mmCIF file of C-alpha atoms in Angstrom:
data_model
loop_
_atom_site.group_PDB
_atom_site.id
_atom_site.type_symbol
_atom_site.label_atom_id
_atom_site.label_comp_id
_atom_site.label_asym_id
_atom_site.label_seq_id
_atom_site.Cartn_x
_atom_site.Cartn_y
_atom_site.Cartn_z
ATOM 1 C CA UNK A 5 -2.976 3.046 -56.800
ATOM 2 C CA UNK A 6 -1.874 5.994 -54.499
ATOM 3 C CA UNK A 7 -2.765 9.291 -55.937
ATOM 4 C CA UNK A 8 0.371 11.927 -56.700
ATOM 5 C CA UNK A 9 -1.522 13.797 -54.104
ATOM 6 C CA UNK A 10 -1.435 10.700 -51.595
ATOM 7 C CA UNK A 11 2.006 10.077 -52.421
ATOM 8 C CA UNK A 12 2.867 13.971 -51.230
ATOM 9 C CA UNK A 13 1.458 13.621 -48.535
ATOM 10 C CA UNK A 14 3.388 10.394 -47.744
ATOM 11 C CA UNK A 15 6.396 11.754 -49.012
ATOM 12 C CA UNK A 16 5.665 15.047 -46.635
ATOM 13 C CA UNK A 17 4.941 12.786 -43.351
ATOM 14 C CA UNK A 18 8.064 10.728 -43.674
ATOM 15 C CA UNK A 19 9.986 13.898 -43.470
ATOM 16 C CA UNK A 20 8.474 15.584 -40.992
ATOM 17 C CA UNK A 21 8.979 12.516 -39.155
ATOM 18 C CA UNK A 22 12.969 12.514 -39.886
ATOM 19 C CA UNK A 23 13.109 15.901 -38.928
ATOM 20 C CA UNK A 24 11.002 14.592 -36.231
ATOM 21 C CA UNK A 25 13.530 12.321 -35.233
ATOM 22 C CA UNK A 26 17.106 14.261 -35.928
ATOM 23 C CA UNK A 27 15.556 16.842 -33.691
ATOM 24 C CA UNK A 28 14.663 14.803 -30.656
ATOM 25 C CA UNK A 29 18.744 13.504 -30.917
ATOM 26 C CA UNK A 30 19.935 16.713 -30.209
ATOM 27 C CA UNK A 31 21.335 18.075 -27.482
ATOM 28 C CA UNK A 32 21.024 21.357 -25.653
ATOM 29 C CA UNK A 33 23.457 23.870 -24.671
ATOM 30 C CA UNK A 34 22.185 26.916 -22.559
ATOM 31 C CA UNK A 35 24.889 28.824 -22.357
ATOM 32 C CA UNK A 36 24.708 31.010 -18.794
ATOM 33 C CA UNK A 37 23.277 30.024 -16.304
ATOM 34 C CA UNK A 38 23.692 31.573 -12.649
ATOM 35 C CA UNK A 39 24.667 30.341 -9.102
ATOM 36 C CA UNK A 40 24.589 32.977 -6.321
ATOM 37 C CA UNK A 41 27.771 31.962 -4.651
ATOM 38 C CA UNK A 42 28.215 32.491 -0.885
ATOM 39 C CA UNK A 43 31.665 31.719 -0.615
ATOM 40 C CA UNK A 44 33.047 34.142 -3.459
ATOM 41 C CA UNK A 45 29.704 36.756 -2.510
ATOM 42 C CA UNK A 46 29.175 37.072 -6.054
ATOM 43 C CA UNK A 47 26.768 35.131 -8.825
ATOM 44 C CA UNK A 48 28.966 32.755 -11.233
ATOM 45 C CA UNK A 49 27.830 31.547 -14.519
ATOM 46 C CA UNK A 50 28.333 28.381 -16.063
ATOM 47 C CA UNK A 51 27.006 26.700 -19.441
ATOM 48 C CA UNK A 52 26.111 23.054 -19.435
ATOM 49 C CA UNK A 53 24.858 20.459 -22.026
ATOM 50 C CA UNK A 54 22.024 18.416 -22.035
ATOM 51 C CA UNK A 55 22.048 15.597 -23.669
ATOM 52 C CA UNK A 56 19.753 13.779 -26.272
ATOM 53 C CA UNK A 57 16.950 12.645 -24.396
ATOM 54 C CA UNK A 58 17.384 14.553 -20.723
ATOM 55 C CA UNK A 59 13.798 15.908 -20.743
ATOM 56 C CA UNK A 60 11.854 12.580 -22.746
ATOM 57 C CA UNK A 61 12.981 10.547 -19.061
ATOM 58 C CA UNK A 62 13.688 10.226 -15.392
ATOM 59 C CA UNK A 63 17.567 9.321 -16.385
ATOM 60 C CA UNK A 64 19.954 10.178 -14.250
ATOM 61 C CA UNK A 65 23.278 10.889 -16.067
ATOM 62 C CA UNK A 66 27.042 10.686 -15.310
ATOM 63 C CA UNK A 67 28.930 14.355 -15.306
ATOM 64 C CA UNK A 68 31.769 15.858 -16.572
ATOM 65 C CA UNK A 69 33.497 19.257 -15.526
ATOM 66 C CA UNK A 70 34.840 20.959 -18.550
ATOM 67 C CA UNK A 71 37.442 23.861 -17.685
ATOM 68 C CA UNK A 72 38.054 26.753 -19.824
ATOM 69 C CA UNK A 73 41.419 28.614 -20.523
ATOM 70 C CA UNK A 74 42.719 31.645 -19.550
ATOM 71 C CA UNK A 75 41.075 34.912 -21.271
ATOM 72 C CA UNK A 76 37.801 33.047 -22.003
ATOM 73 C CA UNK A 77 34.867 32.134 -19.612
ATOM 74 C CA UNK A 78 32.203 29.919 -19.375
ATOM 75 C CA UNK A 79 31.107 30.389 -23.043
ATOM 76 C CA UNK A 80 34.516 28.748 -24.650
ATOM 77 C CA UNK A 81 33.768 25.878 -24.570
ATOM 78 C CA UNK A 82 30.427 26.494 -26.539
ATOM 79 C CA UNK A 83 31.364 29.415 -28.742
ATOM 80 C CA UNK A 84 35.133 27.761 -29.706
ATOM 81 C CA UNK A 85 34.920 24.326 -28.951
ATOM 82 C CA UNK A 86 31.624 23.691 -30.315
ATOM 83 C CA UNK A 87 30.309 21.413 -27.592
ATOM 84 C CA UNK A 88 27.105 20.591 -28.834
ATOM 85 C CA UNK A 89 27.336 19.996 -32.473
ATOM 86 C CA UNK A 90 30.951 17.595 -30.636
ATOM 87 C CA UNK A 91 29.180 15.550 -27.813
ATOM 88 C CA UNK A 92 26.064 15.123 -30.116
ATOM 89 C CA UNK A 93 27.717 13.335 -32.935
ATOM 90 C CA UNK A 94 30.057 11.479 -30.280
ATOM 91 C CA UNK A 95 26.676 10.663 -28.530
ATOM 92 C CA UNK A 96 24.589 9.174 -31.760
ATOM 93 C CA UNK A 97 27.917 7.510 -33.451
ATOM 94 C CA UNK A 98 28.186 5.507 -29.618
ATOM 95 C CA UNK A 99 31.313 6.676 -28.843
ATOM 96 C CA UNK A 100 30.130 7.935 -25.472
ATOM 97 C CA UNK A 101 27.450 7.403 -23.585
ATOM 98 C CA UNK A 102 25.298 10.103 -23.192
ATOM 99 C CA UNK A 103 26.731 12.631 -20.343
ATOM 100 C CA UNK A 104 25.710 16.154 -18.936
ATOM 101 C CA UNK A 105 28.369 18.465 -19.300
ATOM 102 C CA UNK A 106 29.178 21.553 -17.072
ATOM 103 C CA UNK A 107 31.972 24.702 -17.966
ATOM 104 C CA UNK A 108 32.077 26.823 -15.067
ATOM 105 C CA UNK A 109 33.113 30.466 -15.432
ATOM 106 C CA UNK A 110 36.270 31.025 -13.968
ATOM 107 C CA UNK A 111 37.364 34.206 -15.109
ATOM 108 C CA UNK A 112 35.331 37.081 -13.357
ATOM 109 C CA UNK A 113 36.825 39.352 -10.762
ATOM 110 C CA UNK A 114 39.942 37.358 -10.579
ATOM 111 C CA UNK A 115 41.212 34.223 -12.728
ATOM 112 C CA UNK A 116 41.762 31.191 -11.788
ATOM 113 C CA UNK A 117 40.465 27.768 -10.617
ATOM 114 C CA UNK A 118 41.967 28.149 -7.072
ATOM 115 C CA UNK A 119 42.244 29.618 -3.652
ATOM 116 C CA UNK A 120 43.837 32.918 -3.685
ATOM 117 C CA UNK A 121 47.033 32.920 -1.747
ATOM 118 C CA UNK A 122 45.930 35.459 0.470
ATOM 119 C CA UNK A 123 42.197 33.898 1.281
ATOM 120 C CA UNK A 124 40.376 36.155 -0.271
ATOM 121 C CA UNK A 125 38.968 34.362 -3.113
ATOM 122 C CA UNK A 126 38.308 30.681 -2.468
ATOM 123 C CA UNK A 127 37.726 29.548 -5.707
ATOM 124 C CA UNK A 128 38.467 26.290 -5.567
ATOM 125 C CA UNK A 129 36.146 26.058 -2.081
ATOM 126 C CA UNK A 130 33.871 27.031 -4.255
ATOM 127 C CA UNK A 131 33.653 24.480 -7.374
ATOM 128 C CA UNK A 132 34.192 22.123 -4.816
ATOM 129 C CA UNK A 133 31.368 22.800 -1.751
ATOM 130 C CA UNK A 134 28.840 25.156 -3.550
ATOM 131 C CA UNK A 135 29.283 24.265 -7.708
ATOM 132 C CA UNK A 136 29.016 20.359 -7.918
ATOM 133 C CA UNK A 137 26.286 20.640 -4.571
ATOM 134 C CA UNK A 138 24.008 22.991 -7.033
ATOM 135 C CA UNK A 139 24.653 20.673 -10.119
ATOM 136 C CA UNK A 140 24.000 17.605 -8.249
ATOM 137 C CA UNK A 141 20.518 19.576 -6.740
ATOM 138 C CA UNK A 142 19.191 21.295 -10.163
ATOM 139 C CA UNK A 143 20.073 18.442 -12.879
ATOM 140 C CA UNK A 144 19.769 14.671 -12.836
ATOM 141 C CA UNK A 145 23.555 14.244 -12.433
ATOM 142 C CA UNK A 146 24.860 10.667 -10.499
ATOM 143 C CA UNK A 147 26.397 12.092 -7.628
ATOM 144 C CA UNK A 148 29.056 9.327 -7.221
ATOM 145 C CA UNK A 149 32.109 9.249 -7.944
ATOM 146 C CA UNK A 150 32.550 6.574 -10.815
ATOM 147 C CA UNK A 151 30.211 8.704 -12.505
ATOM 148 C CA UNK A 152 31.796 11.996 -12.305
ATOM 149 C CA UNK A 153 35.216 12.929 -13.820
ATOM 150 C CA UNK A 154 36.823 16.597 -15.076
ATOM 151 C CA UNK A 155 38.541 17.890 -17.924
ATOM 152 C CA UNK A 156 40.452 21.219 -19.073
ATOM 153 C CA UNK A 157 42.561 22.899 -21.224
ATOM 154 C CA UNK A 158 45.692 25.032 -20.879
ATOM 155 C CA UNK A 159 44.673 26.635 -17.266
ATOM 156 C CA UNK A 160 41.580 24.756 -17.055
ATOM 157 C CA UNK A 161 43.773 21.674 -17.466
ATOM 158 C CA UNK A 162 45.888 22.641 -14.462
ATOM 159 C CA UNK A 163 42.563 22.830 -12.564
ATOM 160 C CA UNK A 164 41.803 19.723 -14.131
ATOM 161 C CA UNK A 165 45.467 17.659 -12.633
ATOM 162 C CA UNK A 166 45.380 19.633 -9.004
ATOM 163 C CA UNK A 167 41.639 18.928 -8.787
ATOM 164 C CA UNK A 168 42.140 15.477 -9.435
ATOM 165 C CA UNK A 169 45.311 15.490 -6.579
ATOM 166 C CA UNK A 170 43.546 17.258 -4.469
ATOM 167 C CA UNK A 171 40.539 16.109 -4.167
ATOM 168 C CA UNK A 172 41.021 12.145 -5.530
ATOM 169 C CA UNK A 173 38.391 10.377 -4.185
ATOM 170 C CA UNK A 174 35.010 12.176 -6.100
ATOM 171 C CA UNK A 175 36.448 11.664 -9.615
ATOM 172 C CA UNK A 176 36.944 8.631 -11.993
ATOM 173 C CA UNK A 177 38.751 10.444 -14.316
ATOM 174 C CA UNK A 178 40.665 13.254 -15.208
ATOM 175 C CA UNK A 179 41.592 14.605 -18.737
ATOM 176 C CA UNK A 180 44.417 17.664 -18.950
ATOM 177 C CA UNK A 181 44.493 19.106 -22.006
ATOM 178 C CA UNK A 182 47.883 21.365 -22.710
ATOM 179 C CA UNK A 183 47.719 22.206 -19.223
ATOM 180 C CA UNK A 184 49.233 24.780 -17.430
ATOM 181 C CA UNK A 185 51.269 21.994 -14.961
ATOM 182 C CA UNK A 186 51.905 24.424 -12.067
ATOM 183 C CA UNK A 187 54.894 25.669 -9.826
ATOM 184 C CA UNK A 188 57.985 22.981 -10.617
ATOM 185 C CA UNK A 189 60.778 25.790 -8.867
ATOM 186 C CA UNK A 190 59.893 27.091 -5.688
ATOM 187 C CA UNK A 191 62.445 30.288 -6.009
ATOM 188 C CA UNK A 192 61.239 31.237 -9.175
ATOM 189 C CA UNK A 193 57.372 30.866 -8.190
ATOM 190 C CA UNK A 194 58.370 33.048 -4.911
ATOM 191 C CA UNK A 195 60.026 35.619 -6.744
ATOM 192 C CA UNK A 196 56.929 35.845 -9.456
ATOM 193 C CA UNK A 197 54.274 36.139 -6.033
ATOM 194 C CA UNK A 198 56.719 38.595 -4.591
ATOM 195 C CA UNK A 199 56.788 40.803 -7.753
ATOM 196 C CA UNK A 200 52.402 40.845 -7.744
ATOM 197 C CA UNK A 201 51.865 40.989 -3.795
ATOM 198 C CA UNK A 202 54.763 41.863 -1.532
ATOM 199 C CA UNK A 203 52.788 41.778 1.798
ATOM 200 C CA UNK A 204 52.369 37.584 1.572
ATOM 201 C CA UNK A 205 53.955 36.017 4.366
ATOM 202 C CA UNK A 206 56.883 33.423 4.002
ATOM 203 C CA UNK A 207 53.784 30.740 5.404
ATOM 204 C CA UNK A 208 51.073 31.835 2.919
ATOM 205 C CA UNK A 209 54.171 31.655 0.079
ATOM 206 C CA UNK A 210 55.103 27.986 1.175
ATOM 207 C CA UNK A 211 51.952 26.615 1.791
ATOM 208 C CA UNK A 212 50.590 27.977 -1.251
ATOM 209 C CA UNK A 213 53.723 26.572 -3.483
ATOM 210 C CA UNK A 214 52.808 22.930 -1.570
ATOM 211 C CA UNK A 215 49.764 22.988 -2.847
ATOM 212 C CA UNK A 216 50.095 23.542 -5.943
ATOM 213 C CA UNK A 217 53.591 21.910 -6.931
ATOM 214 C CA UNK A 218 52.627 18.306 -8.662
ATOM 215 C CA UNK A 219 56.076 16.907 -6.839
ATOM 216 C CA UNK A 220 54.973 17.838 -3.399
ATOM 217 C CA UNK A 221 51.518 16.934 -3.573
ATOM 218 C CA UNK A 222 52.859 13.122 -4.503
ATOM 219 C CA UNK A 223 55.269 13.216 -1.883
ATOM 220 C CA UNK A 224 53.243 14.459 1.052
ATOM 221 C CA UNK A 225 50.261 11.890 -0.431
ATOM 222 C CA UNK A 226 48.995 9.488 2.337
ATOM 223 C CA UNK A 227 49.466 6.052 1.501
ATOM 224 C CA UNK A 228 45.634 5.758 0.795
ATOM 225 C CA UNK A 229 45.613 9.133 -1.360
ATOM 226 C CA UNK A 230 48.390 7.968 -3.539
ATOM 227 C CA UNK A 231 46.571 4.855 -3.995
ATOM 228 C CA UNK A 232 42.949 6.929 -4.565
ATOM 229 C CA UNK A 233 45.181 8.906 -6.934
ATOM 230 C CA UNK A 234 46.416 6.120 -9.173
ATOM 231 C CA UNK A 235 42.674 4.972 -9.159
ATOM 232 C CA UNK A 236 41.588 7.635 -11.091
ATOM 233 C CA UNK A 237 42.212 7.036 -15.137
ATOM 234 C CA UNK A 238 44.332 9.500 -16.533
ATOM 235 C CA UNK A 239 44.333 11.164 -20.379
ATOM 236 C CA UNK A 240 46.955 13.377 -20.733
ATOM 237 C CA UNK A 241 47.504 15.320 -24.210
ATOM 238 C CA UNK A 242 49.516 18.117 -25.302
ATOM 239 C CA UNK A 243 50.584 19.313 -28.951
ATOM 240 C CA UNK A 244 53.776 18.949 -30.165
ATOM 241 C CA UNK A 245 54.509 22.261 -30.537
ATOM 242 C CA UNK A 246 52.493 23.703 -27.457
ATOM 243 C CA UNK A 247 54.601 25.978 -25.434
ATOM 244 C CA UNK A 248 53.527 23.634 -22.192
ATOM 245 C CA UNK A 249 54.974 20.751 -23.567
ATOM 246 C CA UNK A 250 57.731 20.444 -21.460
ATOM 247 C CA UNK A 251 55.103 20.874 -18.407
ATOM 248 C CA UNK A 252 53.090 17.923 -19.940
ATOM 249 C CA UNK A 253 56.975 16.086 -20.442
ATOM 250 C CA UNK A 254 57.538 16.488 -16.834
ATOM 251 C CA UNK A 255 54.369 15.580 -15.443
ATOM 252 C CA UNK A 256 54.126 12.100 -17.976
ATOM 253 C CA UNK A 257 57.439 11.479 -16.383
ATOM 254 C CA UNK A 258 56.623 12.019 -12.620
ATOM 255 C CA UNK A 259 53.622 9.929 -13.044
ATOM 256 C CA UNK A 260 55.609 7.759 -14.408
ATOM 257 C CA UNK A 261 58.163 7.085 -11.741
ATOM 258 C CA UNK A 262 55.323 7.458 -9.275
ATOM 259 C CA UNK A 263 53.392 4.594 -11.026
ATOM 260 C CA UNK A 264 50.300 6.184 -11.572
ATOM 261 C CA UNK A 265 48.654 4.429 -14.801
ATOM 262 C CA UNK A 266 47.953 7.317 -17.483
ATOM 263 C CA UNK A 267 47.511 7.566 -21.480
ATOM 264 C CA UNK A 268 49.841 10.031 -22.311
ATOM 265 C CA UNK A 269 49.897 11.412 -25.650
ATOM 266 C CA UNK A 270 51.370 14.077 -27.949
ATOM 267 C CA UNK A 271 49.969 15.036 -31.130
ATOM 268 C CA UNK A 272 50.679 17.237 -34.310
ATOM 269 C CA UNK A 273 49.079 20.769 -33.128
ATOM 270 C CA UNK A 274 50.037 23.742 -31.353
ATOM 271 C CA UNK A 275 47.954 25.560 -28.289
ATOM 272 C CA UNK A 276 45.202 26.030 -30.715
ATOM 273 C CA UNK A 277 41.299 25.484 -30.281
ATOM 274 C CA UNK A 278 41.963 23.254 -34.017
ATOM 275 C CA UNK A 279 43.679 20.946 -31.123
ATOM 276 C CA UNK A 280 41.476 20.983 -28.849
ATOM 277 C CA UNK A 281 38.147 20.286 -30.892
ATOM 278 C CA UNK A 282 40.338 17.519 -32.151
ATOM 279 C CA UNK A 283 40.525 16.315 -28.376
ATOM 280 C CA UNK A 284 37.282 16.428 -26.703
ATOM 281 C CA UNK A 285 35.761 13.742 -28.734
ATOM 282 C CA UNK A 286 38.925 11.662 -27.278
ATOM 283 C CA UNK A 287 37.798 12.416 -23.919
ATOM 284 C CA UNK A 288 34.830 11.661 -23.719
ATOM 285 C CA UNK A 289 34.767 8.221 -25.400
ATOM 286 C CA UNK A 290 37.571 8.108 -22.431
ATOM 287 C CA UNK A 291 35.873 9.513 -19.582
ATOM 288 C CA UNK A 292 32.894 7.337 -20.748
ATOM 289 C CA UNK A 293 34.747 3.942 -20.489
ATOM 290 C CA UNK A 294 35.296 5.055 -16.383
ATOM 291 C CA UNK A 295 31.449 5.298 -15.989
ATOM 292 C CA UNK A 296 31.018 2.207 -17.602
ATOM 293 C CA UNK A 297 30.897 -1.386 -15.484
ATOM 294 C CA UNK A 298 33.409 -3.808 -16.286
#
């Protein structure tokens, strides 16, 4: 018969084992890491989530690039989006496979994910030519298209749409949430830019509009480019009380007219973190299906 002391020691060891097991199932978030950008001539910050078990194996993982909205920075999804808690739970429940999540900063110096109209701050070039190679060099990331996805909210939802449309050969899935859907009216766009930047040329205005207008991109896409856009798994979601609802509805209609398969969800909610926290588990589940063999 075990003594009270022996039983207590066994209980303590059991609790320590459970505690160690629980700790091992947690991923890690590094809130601020730095990449030196030659394109932007400045240091750029990003946050990164590494899934449970990352340090224990030499496994390579799929990657989700998760973009923040206007007014936030790379820490937005960490602080307000609770990315670590949500990702740990979704992975532990088996609803999504382990993945690396990269959250870049697009709110330092110049706000936004696109190249500047005057060519003086080319964030999109930085993203594709410096950030992605940096992540794939410094972390165990699978570099094939089928293991790369992109998602984001509001301004980051717009970045998601246009990055996937500009470089469809790079992404298996795209999930814009409450997205800023870019330019729909050419004259309104021209007037807005002229007010802020009166020195831009007509050629710059036209080129920028065409590159950041969803109808123009689809109209000018080659047969091969349109095929690649259709191969992306699209998840589009927006709250019914969101001020960006109309643009998301137009995106849905335009995709349908062009035969682009996509999931379109309108749910109760507004332009809020409550909505985006609710959607993140579904986004992870959706993109994870893109990473799997069928």
